[in-house]
Amino acid sequence: MKIDHLAIWVDDLEKMREFYLNYFSVTSNEKYTNTKKGFTSYFLDFGEDKTRIELMNRQDIVQEPDKQGFTKGIAHFAISVGSKEAVNDLTERLRADNYTIESEPRTTGDGYYESVVLDPEGNYVEISM
């Protein structure tokens, strides 16, 4: 078994898609649109047999904590970039492009080397080895 994808409700579908395409070497499908439901989405693919991210938008989805699973964002997710150097390099690239570095590169108490950046809509993205 494996996780096929995680889904994130977003306000600006195109801006979020561009962020992940630009910094995390994903590919994207064509935009899916369901006009009846007012729903649009993209799947971002990390490669064959890898987990995907689904970015989703629907105008009636708002941030309400009592509607878990139907709110924007998640606690966090981690994207492995392969090495300490890659963590450091990507963190610096994101900083130079004015993204918020929530946590500087470090080795955590549980042994991960990681940093944390906020994506354009404030979701926590761990960048790990």
mmCIF file of C-alpha atoms in Angstrom:
data_model
loop_
_atom_site.group_PDB
_atom_site.id
_atom_site.type_symbol
_atom_site.label_atom_id
_atom_site.label_comp_id
_atom_site.label_asym_id
_atom_site.label_seq_id
_atom_site.Cartn_x
_atom_site.Cartn_y
_atom_site.Cartn_z
ATOM 1 C CA MET A 1 0.000 0.000 0.000
ATOM 2 C CA LYS A 2 0.990 3.610 -0.464
ATOM 3 C CA ILE A 3 -0.546 7.039 -0.258
ATOM 4 C CA ASP A 4 -1.745 7.901 -3.757
ATOM 5 C CA HIS A 5 -2.330 11.611 -3.203
ATOM 6 C CA LEU A 6 -3.150 14.315 -0.707
ATOM 7 C CA ALA A 7 -5.623 17.059 -1.520
ATOM 8 C CA ILE A 8 -5.503 20.718 -0.549
ATOM 9 C CA TRP A 9 -8.357 23.208 -0.899
ATOM 10 C CA VAL A 10 -6.892 26.455 -2.231
ATOM 11 C CA ASP A 11 -8.063 29.952 -3.101
ATOM 12 C CA ASP A 12 -5.719 30.635 -6.028
ATOM 13 C CA LEU A 13 -5.353 27.422 -8.002
ATOM 14 C CA GLU A 14 -2.974 28.828 -10.613
ATOM 15 C CA LYS A 15 -0.631 30.522 -8.129
ATOM 16 C CA MET A 16 -0.387 27.376 -6.019
ATOM 17 C CA ARG A 17 0.217 25.203 -9.080
ATOM 18 C CA GLU A 18 3.044 27.488 -10.244
ATOM 19 C CA PHE A 19 4.670 27.427 -6.783
ATOM 20 C CA TYR A 20 4.878 23.624 -6.675
ATOM 21 C CA LEU A 21 5.905 23.365 -10.342
ATOM 22 C CA ASN A 22 8.665 25.917 -9.835
ATOM 23 C CA TYR A 23 10.203 24.630 -6.600
ATOM 24 C CA PHE A 24 9.447 20.911 -6.297
ATOM 25 C CA SER A 25 10.045 19.380 -9.744
ATOM 26 C CA VAL A 26 6.499 18.129 -10.179
ATOM 27 C CA THR A 27 4.539 17.828 -13.383
ATOM 28 C CA SER A 28 0.894 18.779 -13.742
ATOM 29 C CA ASN A 29 -2.055 17.408 -15.593
ATOM 30 C CA GLU A 30 -4.427 19.672 -17.507
ATOM 31 C CA LYS A 31 -6.906 21.541 -15.330
ATOM 32 C CA TYR A 32 -9.995 19.492 -14.501
ATOM 33 C CA THR A 33 -13.208 21.504 -14.386
ATOM 34 C CA ASN A 34 -16.639 20.397 -13.218
ATOM 35 C CA THR A 35 -18.890 23.348 -14.048
ATOM 36 C CA LYS A 36 -21.945 21.788 -12.392
ATOM 37 C CA LYS A 37 -20.175 21.705 -9.011
ATOM 38 C CA GLY A 38 -17.995 24.786 -9.616
ATOM 39 C CA PHE A 39 -14.941 22.608 -8.981
ATOM 40 C CA THR A 40 -11.491 22.846 -10.545
ATOM 41 C CA SER A 41 -8.320 20.928 -9.768
ATOM 42 C CA TYR A 42 -4.833 19.937 -10.806
ATOM 43 C CA PHE A 43 -2.881 16.809 -9.936
ATOM 44 C CA LEU A 44 0.824 17.442 -9.340
ATOM 45 C CA ASP A 45 2.921 14.353 -9.945
ATOM 46 C CA PHE A 46 6.299 13.570 -8.360
ATOM 47 C CA GLY A 47 6.969 10.811 -10.901
ATOM 48 C CA GLU A 48 5.993 7.237 -11.587
ATOM 49 C CA ASP A 49 4.685 5.368 -8.527
ATOM 50 C CA LYS A 50 5.031 8.444 -6.310
ATOM 51 C CA THR A 51 2.518 10.295 -4.195
ATOM 52 C CA ARG A 52 0.690 13.169 -5.876
ATOM 53 C CA ILE A 53 -0.762 16.442 -4.625
ATOM 54 C CA GLU A 54 -4.235 17.454 -5.747
ATOM 55 C CA LEU A 55 -4.871 21.189 -5.624
ATOM 56 C CA MET A 56 -8.610 21.871 -5.541
ATOM 57 C CA ASN A 57 -10.818 24.948 -5.690
ATOM 58 C CA ARG A 58 -14.519 25.433 -5.145
ATOM 59 C CA GLN A 59 -15.883 28.865 -4.248
ATOM 60 C CA ASP A 60 -18.184 27.552 -1.513
ATOM 61 C CA ILE A 61 -15.335 25.910 0.421
ATOM 62 C CA VAL A 62 -14.247 28.183 3.244
ATOM 63 C CA GLN A 63 -12.048 27.732 6.280
ATOM 64 C CA GLU A 64 -14.223 26.355 9.084
ATOM 65 C CA PRO A 65 -12.463 24.176 11.694
ATOM 66 C CA ASP A 66 -15.598 22.138 12.456
ATOM 67 C CA LYS A 67 -15.677 20.922 8.830
ATOM 68 C CA GLN A 68 -12.461 18.861 8.920
ATOM 69 C CA GLY A 69 -11.733 17.450 5.478
ATOM 70 C CA PHE A 70 -13.613 20.283 3.796
ATOM 71 C CA THR A 71 -11.376 23.155 4.829
ATOM 72 C CA LYS A 72 -8.350 24.696 3.196
ATOM 73 C CA GLY A 73 -4.976 23.301 4.103
ATOM 74 C CA ILE A 74 -3.594 20.517 6.260
ATOM 75 C CA ALA A 75 -1.228 20.475 9.273
ATOM 76 C CA HIS A 76 1.857 19.925 7.107
ATOM 77 C CA PHE A 77 3.437 17.538 4.658
ATOM 78 C CA ALA A 78 7.045 16.777 3.870
ATOM 79 C CA ILE A 79 8.757 16.644 0.513
ATOM 80 C CA SER A 80 12.055 14.792 0.426
ATOM 81 C CA VAL A 81 14.660 16.447 -1.778
ATOM 82 C CA GLY A 82 17.403 13.869 -1.244
ATOM 83 C CA SER A 83 20.246 15.528 0.671
ATOM 84 C CA LYS A 84 21.180 18.161 3.253
ATOM 85 C CA GLU A 85 22.653 20.276 0.470
ATOM 86 C CA ALA A 86 19.395 20.135 -1.473
ATOM 87 C CA VAL A 87 17.436 21.146 1.653
ATOM 88 C CA ASN A 88 19.790 24.087 2.194
ATOM 89 C CA ASP A 89 19.805 25.141 -1.466
ATOM 90 C CA LEU A 90 16.027 25.025 -1.876
ATOM 91 C CA THR A 91 15.502 26.856 1.417
ATOM 92 C CA GLU A 92 17.810 29.646 0.255
ATOM 93 C CA ARG A 93 16.125 29.803 -3.153
ATOM 94 C CA LEU A 94 12.710 30.164 -1.494
ATOM 95 C CA ARG A 95 14.061 32.811 0.901
ATOM 96 C CA ALA A 96 15.535 34.776 -2.022
ATOM 97 C CA ASP A 97 12.106 34.671 -3.689
ATOM 98 C CA ASN A 98 10.540 36.139 -0.515
ATOM 99 C CA TYR A 99 8.733 33.066 0.807
ATOM 100 C CA THR A 100 8.438 32.711 4.569
ATOM 101 C CA ILE A 101 10.943 30.295 6.058
ATOM 102 C CA GLU A 102 9.063 29.115 9.128
ATOM 103 C CA SER A 103 11.893 26.919 10.375
ATOM 104 C CA GLU A 104 15.548 27.059 9.376
ATOM 105 C CA PRO A 105 17.385 23.933 8.174
ATOM 106 C CA ARG A 106 18.247 21.725 11.137
ATOM 107 C CA THR A 107 18.318 18.187 12.439
ATOM 108 C CA THR A 108 15.161 17.604 14.458
ATOM 109 C CA GLY A 109 14.895 15.614 17.672
ATOM 110 C CA ASP A 110 13.573 12.639 15.721
ATOM 111 C CA GLY A 111 16.540 12.701 13.338
ATOM 112 C CA TYR A 112 15.164 14.451 10.243
ATOM 113 C CA TYR A 113 17.189 17.139 8.499
ATOM 114 C CA GLU A 114 14.589 19.647 7.366
ATOM 115 C CA SER A 115 13.402 23.200 7.002
ATOM 116 C CA VAL A 116 9.841 24.468 6.797
ATOM 117 C CA VAL A 117 8.512 26.969 4.272
ATOM 118 C CA LEU A 118 5.023 28.415 3.937
ATOM 119 C CA ASP A 119 3.512 27.997 0.484
ATOM 120 C CA PRO A 120 1.639 30.975 -1.051
ATOM 121 C CA GLU A 121 -1.493 30.183 0.983
ATOM 122 C CA GLY A 122 0.282 29.534 4.276
ATOM 123 C CA ASN A 123 0.446 25.730 4.248
ATOM 124 C CA TYR A 124 3.464 24.313 6.067
ATOM 125 C CA VAL A 125 5.754 22.391 3.733
ATOM 126 C CA GLU A 126 8.647 20.506 5.290
ATOM 127 C CA ILE A 127 11.647 20.212 3.010
ATOM 128 C CA SER A 128 13.563 17.124 4.119
ATOM 129 C CA MET A 129 16.470 14.906 3.058
#
